[in-house]
Structure formats: C-alpha cells, structure tokens
RNA sequence: AGGCCAGUAGCUCAAUUGGCAGAGCGCCUGUCUCCAAAACAGGAGGUUGUGGGUUCGAUUCCUGCCUGGCCUGCCA
C-alpha cells in the first residue's frame, strides 16, 4: 500500500437504496479518494434524527446504503466505513464544541433557514446544532480533508471557526482545522427534468433497480417539450436524456444522438432505449457485486462493526486530548 | 406550571345558526403524441389529532389527553 496523503472524512444520511444522483455526486468520488487518502466514511444516523419522525426504516436504510457503498467499490479493508451512533464519542465532542459556538452563527446558516421553512413544526434543538454535530464528526477523526459539494462550504467554514475558537479558548492545538475539497458535483437532474434527483421527489433511478425497471424509468423521463412529433427536430441542450448520454454513452454515440435528434433522424424512444442500454451495462458490475453481497447481510453488518471499532480507537484518542485540553478533572 | 390559539386528503386550505366532508396542487388511469411534457376527460385517496359527553344527528358545542405555536411564571 502506497503512502497516503492524509485523512478524508465524509458522511451521508441513511437514505436507503442509493440512486444515480448519489452515485455521481458522492459515492463515485468516495471510491476514487481511496487511492490517495486514508478514508473514513460515515452513515450519519444521528443527524437523520433531526428530521425524521419515525425510525422504523432506519436500520433497513442503513443496511441498503452500506450495501450500495460496498458494491460501488468502497474497500472496507482500507477504508473505515461505519455508523455514526456506534461511536458515542461524537456526541460528547458535540457538547464541548457547542460551548464555543455562538447561537447566531447557527441560525444564520442557509441550511438551517431552509429547514425552518420546510419543517416549521419540528424546529428542534438538535436541528439548530446540526452543524456542531457535523463539526464534531469531522474533527473527531482528525480529518485533513472533507470532500463536499459547494453547498456545504458554509458548514466546513463553520467547522474551521469552531476549531479555532476551541483551540484558542483552551490554548491548545489538539483539534485539527480541516481543509475543504470542493468536489465538482455534477448536478444530476431527476427524471422530471426539473429538480435535482432525489428519493423524496420520486424522480430518481436506483442503482440497484433491475434493467427493466431502469428502462421503465428512463422512458418516463421528460424530454424537449418542443419536440411534439417524431418528425419534429429536437434540442438536446434542453433534454435531460442527453445529459445522461454524455455520462453513460460513448463519444461517438453522444455525437450521433446530438446530430440525429436535431434533424429528427432518431426519435426520443430510440434515444432513450440506447441511453438505458448503456446505463444498464455500466451498472451491471455494480448490480452483480450487490446481489452477491446481499447473500450475506451479516457480512455487511460485520463491516460496519469492524469500521466502528477502528473509528472508536481514533475517536477515543482524540477525546483524551480534548478532555485534557479543556481541563476536565 | 398557568393563559391564549391551532390540528380536516400526500401538501395548502374550505365547509353558512349543529344537517350527506369539498376545492386547488400532487398522485393513478384514459385520449392525444415516436416517448415524455402540455391540454382535455375520468378515478383513487379521510376513524375531520385522540378518548369521553350533549344531541335524532357533531368537523362544528362541552370535557380529558396528545402535538405544535405565542405569552406569563418557576427551576437549573
């Protein structure tokens, strides 16, 4: 194993089966980072509690997500993959960090304002403190680099400020200020052709879907509304199917679709069939690994348990330094 | 802890002095299209937060509880 450049941490809420948006936006990047960094990937179930009313599906969603991550190429022998709540030290660190966090900073964050708008009936203490818990996640594992989309930039900057406040107040350098790695997250638009792909909007395509289900979803995709008839010329620039072609089809095929759509050489059905075929082919290895892994659910849980064990070792080491720095008796 | 307000379809909200619980959006189906969208037509979806009470009859009135919001007080 070659020398790694540092430690990467990233977390994602347990949303169950992952879709193309999850894959292209995050998982693909998680997999790639393993080559150069020591990676810590966390399924943040505690964070999920801030917006979830029922925890009935929590266990299943955690399992499905872990399964997808592994099938996508996370290597548990090198990478630490675990469930947030399995390392209770994070809640302790969260509490200490909360003491150096001005409330105004939290209520000013755009994500908080958005949540207040979306769920005014459930604005709880934990929701306000969400970024503090996130900071604890990152800092607990002495993270050097956090790969996130640009929308998370305020949270990483917040984390850095909290680290500086903590270190200054207790005159220590026990906490490491993480760097942000802005990932060019391609904005994956859902099959409605309008909004970002997401499970809650039901405009997604699951990685683990069967080829038939995938084709079915692809056929449901919104195309260029101007192209009413087969004989009408289309405009790939405004068609979401074309943006998927650019990801899953060969350069020649993309060129062909681009050309033939514009002069009505091919119809949307042809275009969708070709895209679905390529999509299914590129997902096939993933799907095979997934069903193989799904033969032994215990194995997935074992990976998470083992990951938690390794994570706890790092976490406890950090916390001993933290408690000492604070001056707790 | 007390006072006041609110809770109706997945979402936003209606329902006249107590009288068959509705609309818009969303969802599903059909027509139309190469598909999808749009448009049009149709359809599904409710223990009216919950337990009692009054009444021939309660979404509506009374009451206990639950949840949320605002205000006052108390404790840390």
Short mmCIF file of N, CA and C (backbone and C1' of nucleotides) in Angstrom, two decimals, chain B residues 7-13 21-24 26 45-46:
data_model
loop_
_atom_site.label_atom_id
_atom_site.label_comp_id
_atom_site.label_asym_id
_atom_site.label_seq_id
_atom_site.Cartn_x
_atom_site.Cartn_y
_atom_site.Cartn_z
P G B 7 -57.74 24.19 13.31
"O5'" G B 7 -56.77 22.93 13.23
"C5'" G B 7 -55.74 22.87 12.25
"C4'" G B 7 -54.88 21.66 12.48
"C3'" G B 7 -55.60 20.33 12.24
"O3'" G B 7 -54.72 19.39 11.62
"C1'" G B 7 -54.75 20.41 14.45
P U B 8 -54.86 19.16 10.05
"O5'" U B 8 -56.40 18.79 9.89
"C5'" U B 8 -56.87 17.47 10.15
"C4'" U B 8 -58.03 17.13 9.28
"C3'" U B 8 -57.75 17.14 7.78
"O3'" U B 8 -57.14 15.94 7.34
"C1'" U B 8 -59.73 18.34 8.19
P A B 9 -55.98 16.01 6.27
"O5'" A B 9 -56.61 15.25 5.02
"C5'" A B 9 -56.79 13.84 5.08
"C4'" A B 9 -56.49 13.20 3.73
"C3'" A B 9 -55.20 13.67 3.07
"O3'" A B 9 -54.57 12.59 2.40
"C1'" A B 9 -57.00 14.08 1.63
P G B 10 -53.56 11.66 3.15
"O5'" G B 10 -52.18 12.42 2.88
"C5'" G B 10 -50.95 11.88 3.37
"C4'" G B 10 -49.82 12.56 2.62
"C3'" G B 10 -49.87 14.08 2.65
"O3'" G B 10 -49.14 14.59 3.76
"C1'" G B 10 -49.72 13.34 0.41
P C B 11 -49.76 15.87 4.57
"O5'" C B 11 -49.44 17.07 3.57
"C5'" C B 11 -48.11 17.54 3.40
"C4'" C B 11 -48.10 18.71 2.44
"C3'" C B 11 -49.00 19.87 2.84
"O3'" C B 11 -48.36 20.76 3.74
"C1'" C B 11 -49.40 19.30 0.58
P U B 12 -49.29 21.62 4.77
"O5'" U B 12 -49.99 22.67 3.80
"C5'" U B 12 -49.24 23.70 3.17
"C4'" U B 12 -50.16 24.60 2.39
"C3'" U B 12 -51.36 25.13 3.17
"O3'" U B 12 -51.04 26.25 3.96
"C1'" U B 12 -52.07 24.30 1.06
P C B 13 -51.92 26.56 5.28
"O5'" C B 13 -53.36 26.05 4.87
"C5'" C B 13 -54.52 26.66 5.40
"C4'" C B 13 -55.55 26.75 4.29
"C3'" C B 13 -57.00 26.68 4.77
"O3'" C B 13 -57.46 27.94 5.21
"C1'" C B 13 -56.70 25.25 2.90
P A B 21 -70.84 13.24 5.40
"O5'" A B 21 -69.84 14.23 4.65
"C5'" A B 21 -70.25 15.30 3.82
"C4'" A B 21 -69.07 16.24 3.68
"C3'" A B 21 -68.13 15.94 2.53
"O3'" A B 21 -68.62 16.50 1.33
"C1'" A B 21 -66.89 16.49 4.49
P G B 22 -68.55 15.75 -0.04
"O5'" G B 22 -68.21 16.89 -1.08
"C5'" G B 22 -66.91 16.96 -1.65
"C4'" G B 22 -66.52 18.40 -1.76
"C3'" G B 22 -65.24 18.64 -2.53
"O3'" G B 22 -65.48 18.69 -3.94
"C1'" G B 22 -65.17 19.84 -0.50
P A B 23 -64.30 18.31 -4.94
"O5'" A B 23 -63.46 19.67 -4.98
"C5'" A B 23 -64.05 20.85 -5.55
"C4'" A B 23 -63.11 22.02 -5.39
"C3'" A B 23 -61.72 21.82 -5.98
"O3'" A B 23 -61.70 22.07 -7.37
"C1'" A B 23 -61.53 22.71 -3.80
P G B 24 -60.63 21.39 -8.32
"O5'" G B 24 -59.28 22.15 -7.97
"C5'" G B 24 -59.10 23.52 -8.34
"C4'" G B 24 -57.79 24.04 -7.78
"C3'" G B 24 -56.56 23.19 -8.11
"O3'" G B 24 -56.03 23.50 -9.38
"C1'" G B 24 -56.58 23.68 -5.79
P G B 26 -50.18 19.68 -10.51
"O5'" G B 26 -49.76 18.56 -9.46
"C5'" G B 26 -48.47 18.56 -8.86
"C4'" G B 26 -48.37 17.46 -7.82
"C3'" G B 26 -48.63 16.04 -8.32
"O3'" G B 26 -47.48 15.48 -8.92
"C1'" G B 26 -49.86 16.41 -6.34
P G B 45 -60.97 5.24 -2.35
"O5'" G B 45 -59.85 6.12 -1.64
"C5'" G B 45 -58.58 5.57 -1.30
"C4'" G B 45 -57.62 6.67 -0.95
"C3'" G B 45 -58.07 7.56 0.21
"O3'" G B 45 -57.69 6.99 1.46
"C1'" G B 45 -57.36 8.90 -1.61
P G B 46 -58.80 6.83 2.61
"O5'" G B 46 -58.10 7.64 3.77
"C5'" G B 46 -57.94 9.02 3.68
"C4'" G B 46 -58.44 9.71 4.93
"C3'" G B 46 -59.32 8.87 5.83
"O3'" G B 46 -58.99 9.10 7.19
"C1'" G B 46 -60.49 10.82 5.13
#
